[in-house]
Amino acid sequence: MPEELRSVETNAPGDEGDAMVWGVRFDLLCLGLSGVGVSIVLVAALIWLRCASPVGVIFASVPAAVTLGLAWFKQTHPPGHDSDLLDLWWHGPGFGPEPPTDFMS
């Protein structure tokens, strides 16, 4: 009667690494490319509707600029920094006792 095979978890480096393309995390690359794709579709729609003006092209480039900026921010800061910054903006600098309002009384 054969014995049951044992399965042991190892610390293989392949399980821990992020997928990288040209030094950029793959999920951030997809985010940036999707923003560029939306901008291209918007410019193509403006050209098809014959209302492509410089203002329209600038308006259509907003999705690319926002997503590439977000991807750059997330790539150059530690993980979770964006959500911590959003929490700081939303809730304030921290929690604790209220600071005194009058210092001289």
C-alpha positions as protocol buffer text, in pm:
chain_id: "A"
residue {
  index: 1
  type: MET
  ca { x: 0 y: 0 z: 0 }
}
residue {
  index: 2
  type: PRO
  ca { x: 162 y: 333 z: -112 }
}
residue {
  index: 3
  type: GLU
  ca { x: 216 y: 611 z: 137 }
}
residue {
  index: 4
  type: GLU
  ca { x: 43 y: 945 z: 93 }
}
residue {
  index: 5
  type: LEU
  ca { x: 270 y: 1217 z: -43 }
}
residue {
  index: 6
  type: ARG
  ca { x: 354 y: 1497 z: 196 }
}
residue {
  index: 7
  type: SER
  ca { x: 321 y: 1860 z: 87 }
}
residue {
  index: 8
  type: VAL
  ca { x: 546 y: 2115 z: 256 }
}
residue {
  index: 9
  type: GLU
  ca { x: 524 y: 2491 z: 203 }
}
residue {
  index: 10
  type: THR
  ca { x: 857 y: 2647 z: 117 }
}
residue {
  index: 11
  type: ASN
  ca { x: 985 y: 3001 z: 95 }
}
residue {
  index: 12
  type: ALA
  ca { x: 1037 y: 2990 z: -278 }
}
residue {
  index: 13
  type: PRO
  ca { x: 1119 y: 3336 z: -420 }
}
residue {
  index: 14
  type: GLY
  ca { x: 885 y: 3285 z: -715 }
}
residue {
  index: 15
  type: ASP
  ca { x: 582 y: 3297 z: -488 }
}
residue {
  index: 16
  type: GLU
  ca { x: 672 y: 3633 z: -336 }
}
residue {
  index: 17
  type: GLY
  ca { x: 777 y: 3840 z: -635 }
}
residue {
  index: 18
  type: ASP
  ca { x: 563 y: 4091 z: -819 }
}
residue {
  index: 19
  type: ALA
  ca { x: 527 y: 4065 z: -1194 }
}
residue {
  index: 20
  type: MET
  ca { x: 741 y: 4339 z: -1348 }
}
residue {
  index: 21
  type: VAL
  ca { x: 760 y: 4471 z: -1703 }
}
residue {
  index: 22
  type: TRP
  ca { x: 1038 y: 4723 z: -1781 }
}
residue {
  index: 23
  type: GLY
  ca { x: 1080 y: 4784 z: -1407 }
}
residue {
  index: 24
  type: VAL
  ca { x: 712 y: 4872 z: -1355 }
}
residue {
  index: 25
  type: ARG
  ca { x: 466 y: 4652 z: -1165 }
}
residue {
  index: 26
  type: PHE
  ca { x: 236 y: 4480 z: -1412 }
}
residue {
  index: 27
  type: ASP
  ca { x: -89 y: 4598 z: -1250 }
}
residue {
  index: 28
  type: LEU
  ca { x: 29 y: 4960 z: -1267 }
}
residue {
  index: 29
  type: LEU
  ca { x: 135 y: 4915 z: -1628 }
}
residue {
  index: 30
  type: CYS
  ca { x: -214 y: 4786 z: -1713 }
}
residue {
  index: 31
  type: LEU
  ca { x: -368 y: 5082 z: -1528 }
}
residue {
  index: 32
  type: GLY
  ca { x: -160 y: 5333 z: -1725 }
}
residue {
  index: 33
  type: LEU
  ca { x: -220 y: 5161 z: -2057 }
}
residue {
  index: 34
  type: SER
  ca { x: -595 y: 5149 z: -1997 }
}
residue {
  index: 35
  type: GLY
  ca { x: -597 y: 5526 z: -1936 }
}
residue {
  index: 36
  type: VAL
  ca { x: -402 y: 5581 z: -2256 }
}
residue {
  index: 37
  type: GLY
  ca { x: -649 y: 5356 z: -2440 }
}
residue {
  index: 38
  type: VAL
  ca { x: -947 y: 5554 z: -2310 }
}
residue {
  index: 39
  type: SER
  ca { x: -780 y: 5876 z: -2424 }
}
residue {
  index: 40
  type: ILE
  ca { x: -717 y: 5733 z: -2770 }
}
residue {
  index: 41
  type: VAL
  ca { x: -1082 y: 5626 z: -2798 }
}
residue {
  index: 42
  type: LEU
  ca { x: -1196 y: 5974 z: -2691 }
}
residue {
  index: 43
  type: VAL
  ca { x: -972 y: 6145 z: -2947 }
}
residue {
  index: 44
  type: ALA
  ca { x: -1092 y: 5904 z: -3217 }
}
residue {
  index: 45
  type: ALA
  ca { x: -1454 y: 5980 z: -3124 }
}
residue {
  index: 46
  type: LEU
  ca { x: -1386 y: 6353 z: -3144 }
}
residue {
  index: 47
  type: ILE
  ca { x: -1226 y: 6312 z: -3487 }
}
residue {
  index: 48
  type: TRP
  ca { x: -1515 y: 6094 z: -3604 }
}
residue {
  index: 49
  type: LEU
  ca { x: -1767 y: 6353 z: -3483 }
}
residue {
  index: 50
  type: ARG
  ca { x: -1560 y: 6624 z: -3658 }
}
residue {
  index: 51
  type: CYS
  ca { x: -1526 y: 6832 z: -3344 }
}
residue {
  index: 52
  type: ALA
  ca { x: -1162 y: 6772 z: -3262 }
}
residue {
  index: 53
  type: SER
  ca { x: -1026 y: 7101 z: -3134 }
}
residue {
  index: 54
  type: PRO
  ca { x: -721 y: 7164 z: -2915 }
}
residue {
  index: 55
  type: VAL
  ca { x: -951 y: 7198 z: -2613 }
}
residue {
  index: 56
  type: GLY
  ca { x: -1118 y: 6865 z: -2699 }
}
residue {
  index: 57
  type: VAL
  ca { x: -784 y: 6691 z: -2735 }
}
residue {
  index: 58
  type: ILE
  ca { x: -671 y: 6831 z: -2398 }
}
residue {
  index: 59
  type: PHE
  ca { x: -1000 y: 6709 z: -2246 }
}
residue {
  index: 60
  type: ALA
  ca { x: -947 y: 6366 z: -2401 }
}
residue {
  index: 61
  type: SER
  ca { x: -593 y: 6345 z: -2259 }
}
residue {
  index: 62
  type: VAL
  ca { x: -717 y: 6378 z: -1899 }
}
residue {
  index: 63
  type: PRO
  ca { x: -774 y: 6000 z: -1845 }
}
residue {
  index: 64
  type: ALA
  ca { x: -421 y: 5923 z: -1964 }
}
residue {
  index: 65
  type: ALA
  ca { x: -268 y: 6193 z: -1744 }
}
residue {
  index: 66
  type: VAL
  ca { x: -464 y: 6084 z: -1434 }
}
residue {
  index: 67
  type: THR
  ca { x: -393 y: 5712 z: -1467 }
}
residue {
  index: 68
  type: LEU
  ca { x: -26 y: 5759 z: -1557 }
}
residue {
  index: 69
  type: GLY
  ca { x: 13 y: 5998 z: -1264 }
}
residue {
  index: 70
  type: LEU
  ca { x: -152 y: 5751 z: -1028 }
}
residue {
  index: 71
  type: ALA
  ca { x: 64 y: 5466 z: -1159 }
}
residue {
  index: 72
  type: TRP
  ca { x: 379 y: 5680 z: -1112 }
}
residue {
  index: 73
  type: PHE
  ca { x: 271 y: 5775 z: -758 }
}
residue {
  index: 74
  type: LYS
  ca { x: 202 y: 5413 z: -659 }
}
residue {
  index: 75
  type: GLN
  ca { x: 531 y: 5295 z: -816 }
}
residue {
  index: 76
  type: THR
  ca { x: 748 y: 5550 z: -637 }
}
residue {
  index: 77
  type: HIS
  ca { x: 592 y: 5525 z: -288 }
}
residue {
  index: 78
  type: PRO
  ca { x: 570 y: 5235 z: -40 }
}
residue {
  index: 79
  type: PRO
  ca { x: 269 y: 5001 z: -53 }
}
residue {
  index: 80
  type: GLY
  ca { x: -39 y: 5144 z: 114 }
}
residue {
  index: 81
  type: HIS
  ca { x: 87 y: 5502 z: 103 }
}
residue {
  index: 82
  type: ASP
  ca { x: -196 y: 5614 z: -126 }
}
residue {
  index: 83
  type: SER
  ca { x: -467 y: 5481 z: 106 }
}
residue {
  index: 84
  type: ASP
  ca { x: -287 y: 5629 z: 410 }
}
residue {
  index: 85
  type: LEU
  ca { x: -270 y: 5966 z: 237 }
}
residue {
  index: 86
  type: LEU
  ca { x: -638 y: 5949 z: 145 }
}
residue {
  index: 87
  type: ASP
  ca { x: -722 y: 5860 z: 505 }
}
residue {
  index: 88
  type: LEU
  ca { x: -512 y: 6154 z: 626 }
}
residue {
  index: 89
  type: TRP
  ca { x: -697 y: 6392 z: 394 }
}
residue {
  index: 90
  type: TRP
  ca { x: -1037 y: 6251 z: 487 }
}
residue {
  index: 91
  type: HIS
  ca { x: -1006 y: 6209 z: 865 }
}
residue {
  index: 92
  type: GLY
  ca { x: -726 y: 6447 z: 964 }
}
residue {
  index: 93
  type: PRO
  ca { x: -382 y: 6391 z: 1114 }
}
residue {
  index: 94
  type: GLY
  ca { x: -470 y: 6133 z: 1378 }
}
residue {
  index: 95
  type: PHE
  ca { x: -666 y: 6049 z: 1687 }
}
residue {
  index: 96
  type: GLY
  ca { x: -623 y: 6132 z: 2050 }
}
residue {
  index: 97
  type: PRO
  ca { x: -733 y: 6389 z: 2302 }
}
residue {
  index: 98
  type: GLU
  ca { x: -849 y: 6722 z: 2169 }
}
residue {
  index: 99
  type: PRO
  ca { x: -574 y: 6984 z: 2183 }
}
residue {
  index: 100
  type: PRO
  ca { x: -638 y: 7279 z: 2413 }
}
residue {
  index: 101
  type: THR
  ca { x: -789 y: 7580 z: 2237 }
}
residue {
  index: 102
  type: ASP
  ca { x: -676 y: 7846 z: 2483 }
}
residue {
  index: 103
  type: PHE
  ca { x: -312 y: 7848 z: 2583 }
}
residue {
  index: 104
  type: MET
  ca { x: -308 y: 8150 z: 2814 }
}
residue {
  index: 105
  type: SER
  ca { x: -596 y: 8084 z: 3053 }
}
